[in-house]
Short mmCIF file of C-alpha atoms in Angstrom, two decimals:
data_model
loop_
_atom_site.label_atom_id
_atom_site.label_comp_id
_atom_site.label_asym_id
_atom_site.label_seq_id
_atom_site.Cartn_x
_atom_site.Cartn_y
_atom_site.Cartn_z
CA CYS Q 81 86.27 -6.48 53.09
CA SER Q 82 82.75 -5.19 53.67
CA ARG Q 83 83.08 -5.95 57.39
CA ILE Q 84 86.37 -4.04 57.60
CA VAL Q 85 84.81 -1.07 55.82
CA ALA Q 86 81.80 -1.16 58.20
CA VAL Q 87 84.03 -1.26 61.29
CA ALA Q 88 86.16 1.62 59.97
CA SER Q 89 83.04 3.64 59.17
CA THR Q 90 81.61 3.02 62.65
CA ARG Q 91 84.83 4.10 64.30
CA MET Q 92 84.94 7.24 62.19
CA VAL Q 93 81.36 8.14 63.11
CA ALA Q 94 82.08 7.53 66.80
CA LYS Q 95 85.22 9.68 66.58
CA GLU Q 96 83.31 12.54 64.94
CA ALA Q 97 80.53 12.30 67.56
CA LYS Q 98 83.12 12.41 70.35
CA ALA Q 99 84.79 15.46 68.78
CA LYS Q 100 81.44 17.27 68.51
CA LEU Q 101 80.57 16.42 72.11
CA TRP Q 102 83.94 17.67 73.32
CA ARG Q 103 83.49 20.90 71.32
CA VAL Q 104 80.07 21.49 72.93
CA LEU Q 105 81.59 20.84 76.36
CA GLN Q 106 84.37 23.34 75.68
CA ILE Q 107 81.92 26.03 74.56
CA ALA Q 108 79.70 25.43 77.60
CA THR Q 109 82.72 25.64 79.93
CA VAL Q 110 83.94 28.90 78.38
CA LEU Q 111 80.49 30.47 78.64
CA SER Q 112 80.12 29.30 82.24
CA LEU Q 113 83.47 30.84 83.15
CA GLY Q 114 82.45 34.06 81.39
CA ALA Q 115 79.27 34.20 83.49
CA MET Q 116 81.26 33.59 86.67
CA LEU Q 117 83.69 36.33 85.70
CA GLY Q 118 80.87 38.86 85.32
CA CYS Q 119 79.32 37.75 88.60
CA VAL Q 120 82.50 38.07 90.67
CA MET Q 121 83.27 41.51 89.24
CA GLN Q 122 79.82 42.83 90.11
CA LEU Q 123 79.80 41.39 93.62
CA VAL Q 124 83.28 42.63 94.51
CA LYS Q 125 82.77 46.06 92.96
CA LEU Q 126 79.43 46.77 94.65
CA ALA Q 127 80.50 45.35 98.01
CA SER Q 128 83.72 47.39 97.99
CA LEU Q 129 82.06 50.67 97.00
CA ASP Q 130 79.29 50.23 99.57
CA ALA Q 131 81.79 49.30 102.27
CA ALA Q 132 83.75 52.50 101.60
CA GLY Q 133 81.17 54.72 103.29
CA ARG Q 134 79.08 52.33 105.34
CA LEU Q 135 81.96 50.39 106.92
CA TYR Q 136 85.09 52.57 106.65
CA GLY Q 137 83.48 56.02 106.63
CA VAL Q 138 85.12 57.03 103.32
CA THR Q 139 82.78 59.19 101.25
CA SER Q 140 85.06 61.37 99.10
CA SER Q 141 84.81 61.09 95.35
CA GLY Q 142 88.61 60.91 95.09
CA SER Q 143 88.68 57.63 96.99
CA LYS Q 144 86.06 56.14 94.65
CA ILE Q 145 88.00 57.34 91.60
CA SER Q 146 91.22 55.78 92.94
CA PHE Q 147 89.33 52.52 93.39
CA LEU Q 148 88.10 52.48 89.77
CA ALA Q 149 91.40 53.77 88.32
CA THR Q 150 93.33 51.01 90.08
CA PHE Q 151 91.00 48.41 88.61
CA GLY Q 152 91.28 49.80 85.07
CA ALA Q 153 95.07 50.16 85.15
CA CYS Q 154 95.61 46.62 86.45
CA LYS Q 155 93.18 45.13 83.95
CA ALA Q 156 94.91 46.90 81.05
CA ALA Q 157 98.33 45.73 82.28
CA ALA Q 158 97.04 42.16 82.59
CA ASN Q 159 95.70 42.25 79.02
CA LEU Q 160 99.12 43.33 77.79
CA ALA Q 161 100.93 40.74 79.91
CA LEU Q 162 98.76 37.94 78.56
CA GLY Q 163 100.13 38.57 75.08
CA PHE Q 164 103.58 37.58 76.37
CA LEU Q 165 102.42 34.81 78.70
CA VAL Q 166 100.60 32.83 76.00
CA GLN Q 167 103.81 32.61 73.97
CA GLY Q 168 105.65 30.97 76.88
CA PRO Q 169 105.23 27.62 78.63
CA LEU Q 170 101.99 28.68 80.36
CA GLY Q 171 100.00 29.04 77.15
CA VAL Q 172 96.44 30.33 77.04
CA LYS Q 173 94.97 27.81 79.47
CA TRP Q 174 97.33 28.27 82.39
CA SER Q 175 97.58 32.02 81.90
CA GLY Q 176 93.83 32.15 82.47
CA ALA Q 177 94.16 29.88 85.49
CA LEU Q 178 96.70 32.34 86.88
CA GLY Q 179 93.97 34.98 86.69
CA TRP Q 180 91.65 32.89 88.84
CA GLY Q 181 94.48 32.52 91.34
CA ALA Q 182 94.72 36.32 91.51
CA CYS Q 183 90.98 36.46 92.23
CA ALA Q 184 91.46 34.16 95.21
CA LEU Q 185 93.57 36.90 96.86
CA VAL Q 186 90.66 39.37 96.81
CA PRO Q 187 88.78 37.99 99.85
CA LEU Q 188 92.05 37.51 101.75
CA LEU Q 189 92.94 41.20 101.43
CA ALA Q 190 89.51 42.81 101.56
CA GLY Q 191 87.93 40.62 104.19
CA GLY Q 192 90.54 38.70 106.07
CA LEU Q 193 94.09 39.95 106.52
CA ALA Q 194 93.52 43.72 106.56
CA HIS Q 195 90.29 45.40 107.61
CA SER Q 196 90.72 48.82 105.94
CA TRP Q 197 89.90 50.82 102.83
CA PRO Q 198 93.51 50.75 101.41
CA ALA Q 199 93.41 46.96 101.65
CA THR Q 200 90.14 46.99 99.72
CA VAL Q 201 91.74 49.10 96.97
CA ALA Q 202 94.68 46.67 96.84
CA ALA Q 203 92.26 43.75 96.56
CA ASN Q 204 90.60 45.56 93.68
CA ALA Q 205 93.94 45.57 91.87
CA PHE Q 206 93.98 41.77 91.95
CA LEU Q 207 90.41 41.81 90.66
CA GLY Q 208 91.66 43.82 87.66
CA VAL Q 209 94.37 41.22 87.03
CA ASN Q 210 91.74 38.50 87.22
CA GLN Q 211 89.46 40.20 84.71
CA GLY Q 212 92.26 40.99 82.27
CA LEU Q 213 93.88 37.56 82.22
CA VAL Q 214 90.78 35.36 82.33
CA TRP Q 215 88.58 37.32 79.93
CA THR Q 216 91.21 37.52 77.18
CA ALA Q 217 92.09 33.85 77.69
CA LEU Q 218 88.42 32.92 77.25
CA VAL Q 219 88.22 34.92 74.03
CA LEU Q 220 91.32 33.15 72.68
CA THR Q 221 89.81 29.79 73.67
CA ILE Q 222 86.31 30.18 72.23
CA VAL Q 223 87.27 31.67 68.85
CA PRO Q 224 88.95 28.48 67.47
CA LEU Q 225 85.86 26.47 68.45
CA PHE Q 226 83.84 28.24 65.73
CA SER Q 227 84.42 28.31 61.99
CA GLY Q 228 86.18 31.23 60.38
CA SER Q 229 82.95 32.98 59.37
CA GLN Q 230 81.58 32.68 62.93
CA HIS Q 231 84.47 34.16 64.93
CA GLY Q 232 82.52 37.38 65.50
CA LEU Q 233 79.53 35.35 66.67
CA ALA Q 234 81.72 33.48 69.17
CA VAL Q 235 83.00 36.70 70.76
CA GLY Q 236 79.50 38.21 70.71
CA VAL Q 237 77.97 35.24 72.54
CA LEU Q 238 80.71 35.38 75.18
CA GLU Q 239 80.16 39.13 75.67
CA LEU Q 240 76.40 38.57 75.96
CA VAL Q 241 76.79 35.90 78.62
CA GLY Q 242 79.41 37.86 80.59
CA TYR Q 243 77.57 41.15 80.71
CA GLY Q 244 74.21 39.43 81.17
CA SER Q 245 75.62 37.74 84.26
CA LEU Q 246 77.01 41.06 85.46
CA ALA Q 247 73.54 42.66 85.21
CA ALA Q 248 71.80 39.75 86.91
CA SER Q 249 74.36 39.73 89.73
CA ALA Q 250 73.25 43.22 90.81
CA GLN Q 251 69.94 41.76 91.97
CA LEU Q 252 71.78 38.88 93.64
CA TYR Q 253 74.00 41.34 95.45
CA GLY Q 254 71.00 43.26 96.79
CA THR Q 255 69.54 40.05 98.21
CA LEU Q 256 72.83 39.03 99.84
CA GLU Q 257 73.37 42.51 101.27
CA ARG Q 258 69.94 42.68 102.88
CA SER Q 259 70.39 39.26 104.48
CA GLY Q 260 74.06 39.44 105.48
CA VAL Q 261 74.82 43.09 106.34
CA HIS Q 262 73.60 44.72 109.58
CA CYS Q 263 74.03 48.33 110.66
CA ALA Q 264 74.29 49.91 114.12
CA TRP Q 265 75.37 53.16 115.72
CA ARG Q 266 79.07 53.23 116.57
CA ALA Q 267 78.43 54.75 119.99
CA GLY Q 268 75.54 52.40 120.66
CA ALA Q 269 72.92 55.15 120.41
CA PRO Q 270 71.88 57.71 117.77
CA PRO Q 271 73.19 61.28 118.01
CA PRO Q 272 71.01 63.35 120.35
CA PRO Q 273 68.77 65.79 118.50
CA ASP Q 274 69.73 68.74 120.71
CA VAL Q 275 73.40 68.82 119.69
CA LEU Q 276 75.01 71.88 118.17
CA PRO Q 277 73.15 72.89 114.98
CA GLY Q 278 75.27 72.37 111.88
CA SER Q 279 77.54 69.81 113.50
CA PRO Q 280 78.01 66.37 111.88
CA ALA Q 281 75.99 64.75 114.64
CA ALA Q 282 73.10 67.15 114.09
CA THR Q 283 73.22 66.65 110.33
CA CYS Q 284 73.21 62.86 110.79
CA ALA Q 285 70.32 62.99 113.25
CA ALA Q 286 68.26 65.13 110.89
CA ALA Q 287 69.00 63.01 107.80
CA SER Q 288 68.54 59.58 109.37
CA GLY Q 289 65.73 60.31 111.79
CA GLY Q 290 67.66 58.34 114.36
CA VAL Q 291 67.39 55.09 112.34
CA CYS Q 292 70.45 52.91 111.63
CA SER Q 293 69.47 49.27 111.29
CA ALA Q 294 69.96 48.15 107.68
CA PRO Q 295 71.89 49.18 104.54
CA ASP Q 296 68.69 50.55 103.01
CA THR Q 297 68.30 53.07 105.87
CA TRP Q 298 71.94 54.22 105.84
CA VAL Q 299 72.59 57.82 104.73
CA ALA Q 300 75.88 59.40 103.72
CA GLU Q 301 75.53 62.11 106.38
CA CYS Q 302 76.03 59.40 109.02
CA ALA Q 303 79.31 58.04 107.61
CA GLY Q 304 81.52 57.01 110.50
CA GLN Q 305 78.61 57.10 112.95
CA CYS Q 306 76.25 54.50 111.44
CA VAL Q 307 78.46 51.49 110.69
CA CYS Q 308 77.38 48.47 108.63
CA GLU Q 309 79.18 45.19 109.25
CA GLY Q 310 79.17 42.15 106.98
CA TYR Q 311 80.66 43.41 103.72
CA GLU Q 312 83.92 41.57 104.38
CA MET Q 313 81.99 38.33 104.73
CA LEU Q 314 80.13 39.11 101.52
CA LEU Q 315 83.45 39.63 99.74
CA GLY Q 316 84.88 36.44 101.16
CA ALA Q 317 81.87 34.31 100.31
CA GLY Q 318 81.33 35.77 96.83
CA ALA Q 319 84.87 36.16 95.54
CA GLY Q 320 86.29 33.16 97.38
CA VAL Q 321 83.72 30.61 96.25
CA ILE Q 322 83.58 31.83 92.65
CA ALA Q 323 87.39 32.05 92.36
CA THR Q 324 87.81 28.48 93.64
CA LEU Q 325 85.13 27.09 91.35
CA GLY Q 326 86.49 29.04 88.39
CA LEU Q 327 90.02 27.75 88.96
CA VAL Q 328 88.79 24.13 89.13
CA LEU Q 329 86.72 24.43 85.93
CA HIS Q 330 89.42 26.32 84.05
CA ALA Q 331 92.23 23.95 84.96
CA GLY Q 332 90.19 20.76 84.77
CA LEU Q 333 87.99 21.09 81.69
CA LEU Q 334 89.47 23.66 79.34
CA ARG Q 335 91.82 22.47 76.62
CA GLU Q 336 94.68 24.54 75.24
CA PRO Q 337 93.50 26.12 71.96
CA PRO Q 338 95.47 25.14 68.84
CA LYS Q 339 98.31 27.38 67.84
CA HIS Q 340 98.38 28.50 64.23
CA ALA Q 341 101.63 27.74 62.44
CA ALA Q 342 103.50 30.68 61.02
CA PRO Q 343 103.19 30.97 57.22
CA GLN Q 344 106.21 29.63 55.35
CA ALA Q 345 108.20 32.01 53.20
CA ASP Q 346 107.58 31.78 49.45
CA SER Q 347 110.67 30.57 47.61
CA SER Q 348 109.80 32.82 44.69
CA ALA Q 349 109.61 35.91 46.89
CA VAL Q 350 111.91 38.76 45.95
CA GLU Q 351 114.64 39.57 48.42
CA PRO Q 352 114.97 43.16 49.62
CA GLY Q 353 117.16 45.19 47.30
CA SER Q 354 116.84 42.79 44.34
CA THR Q 355 115.03 43.47 41.08
CA PRO Q 356 111.75 41.57 40.72
CA THR Q 357 111.92 39.23 37.72
CA SER Q 358 109.64 36.46 36.61
CA ARG Q 359 110.75 32.90 36.08
CA LYS Q 360 110.39 33.38 32.33
CA ALA Q 361 112.68 36.38 32.55
CA GLN Q 362 115.17 34.41 34.66
CA GLY Q 363 115.19 31.60 32.11
CA ALA Q 364 115.42 33.91 29.11
CA PRO Q 365 119.24 34.39 29.23
CA ARG Q 366 119.80 30.65 29.26
CA ARG Q 367 117.63 30.19 26.19
CA ALA Q 368 119.33 33.14 24.53
CA SER Q 369 122.74 31.61 25.28
CA GLY Q 370 121.61 28.30 23.85
CA SER Q 371 120.30 29.93 20.66
CA LYS Q 372 123.52 31.91 20.32
CA SER Q 373 125.71 28.81 20.49
CA LYS Q 374 123.38 27.11 18.06
CA GLY Q 375 123.78 30.05 15.67
CA ARG Q 376 127.56 29.83 15.98
CA GLY Q 377 127.40 26.14 15.06
CA LYS Q 378 125.34 26.90 11.95
CA ALA Q 379 127.78 29.63 10.86
CA LYS Q 380 130.72 27.30 11.33
CA GLY Q 381 128.96 24.64 9.28
CA ARG Q 382 128.34 27.11 6.48
CA ARG Q 383 132.02 28.14 6.45
CA TRP Q 384 133.10 24.47 6.27
CA GLU Q 385 130.70 23.78 3.41
CA GLY Q 386 131.95 26.90 1.61
CA GLY Q 387 135.56 25.72 1.91
CA GLN Q 388 134.65 22.33 0.43
CA ALA Q 389 132.93 24.02 -2.49
CA ASP Q 390 136.00 26.19 -3.21
CA ALA Q 391 138.23 23.13 -3.12
CA LEU Q 392 136.01 21.31 -5.61
CA VAL Q 393 135.93 24.32 -7.89
CA GLY Q 394 139.68 24.68 -7.68
#
């Protein structure tokens, strides 16, 4: 018996250790995906906004606002859609994986299939879908991994990792831009300094000093004349690699979070339109009925005894 108890105890300890290890792995995977999500958003956003003027010659504030508004609207719609998707066959896990699939379309649109600013805005829409689906799915996954009193801590840690990665990715983007993006004059030579005063060429020549060799030397006055190539490759390398890795980690390591069962209806609950009564009150009429019949029996017995007495007296 002692050997059986020892074996059972060993198996229980091993099972608990395995459960703790799997929980740590799940938390580490969720945090890693949160960091990747912040990184891909920063890289795509900065590369797209810089490419607007330096590659496509778009410098109006309206175009930048349309870019950001498209991202926000698509992210909000994806957050709303996830509430319906998680209730279907996809669940939380595969709804998040769908978001990584949307991110894989970003480099195809922005850097591959269409080389234009409208295509970049369309790619940004898929980035919004990616952020909305994946981020909310990660929140729904990490919360059950912590106890009830630590749910706020779980969300806070995920936010810290995500936005910390977003801030750190700005420095990474600067390094990649300086090494992968090169600028040159569209006509092959800088605008001559003796052009008409006040013309775009004269303004560009005065602002740039005739220099157009790197993103750091680019000036907005030379939009369309000093062109920087390489942002589409930066989008493809950044978004494509991170989206592929995120999809593999999300689909391969994450487990579907447990679904909470709906609370069962209380049998003692009062139906709408009925008068609330306690069980004592419901049982009171039965006891009253029983006491009444008992009283009738006593009265009948007294009448019978009275009739016997009259007969004896008579």
